[in-house]
């Protein structure tokens, strides 16, 4: 149990580092090019790759049959996956990446506590989990004040509030996404099956958002950036996070994800358009400190 838990936390932590670097890079790229083209191509590659992979699973779970109940879960997963990913990248375009990530992960644990109890019927969450979730949500409110008062690393503009609103919606959707993926794993579905069928909604939404006439020019001019964004923000992180979700509970996943803001803040030093903000740093440190403390408590309980 201890080794399984530690390995799960390691995969999620590695996901945080890789995706943080990719998100800062994507935020800078989106100021001068069409990020939706990169996302569309990346999700299409992921979907096609895992649909063409052999059905034989080398992991812990085998292949499960898609029944009526699981079909409904897959439909819901497609919807919330599309909302979380599109909301994240629009938010990155209009607001400071570290604050966008903070909004997403601050809401995650709070929402997961109650959604997990409701959907997976595990009963009322422990009081300590509730306290930690409320604390992180409170720090998230502090981050709202930072942005609105103009103390963030990116200047507050007309679209900033829209970007943060999408980050909040994306955070709630991400919490629900983790639970739905865990439900499918609990019913015997493999990582290959989940990755093969969870992005249809995202691809359809991107097809509606992208400028079709810009796809070929965008690829020819920015193919290296598109490849970097696809690998660092989607393909590699997805493989890592699914291995983490398989081994630990959704609440633990969200707690590790709560360390993402401080990691993202550090990567922002490589983006010249972002001015380092002490207020953002304090908010990110507070969220990270609470998250890491709670992970340690969960680890002690599982030992």
XYZ file of C-alpha atoms in Angstrom, residues 39-49 203:
12
model
C -4.322 21.751 -29.014
C -6.404 20.355 -31.872
C -3.450 18.532 -33.401
C -2.238 17.237 -30.033
C -5.603 15.843 -28.937
C -6.167 14.329 -32.377
C -2.792 12.551 -32.126
C -3.572 11.290 -28.594
C -7.021 10.066 -29.600
C -5.805 8.371 -32.780
C -2.760 6.804 -31.105
C -11.741 17.781 -30.512
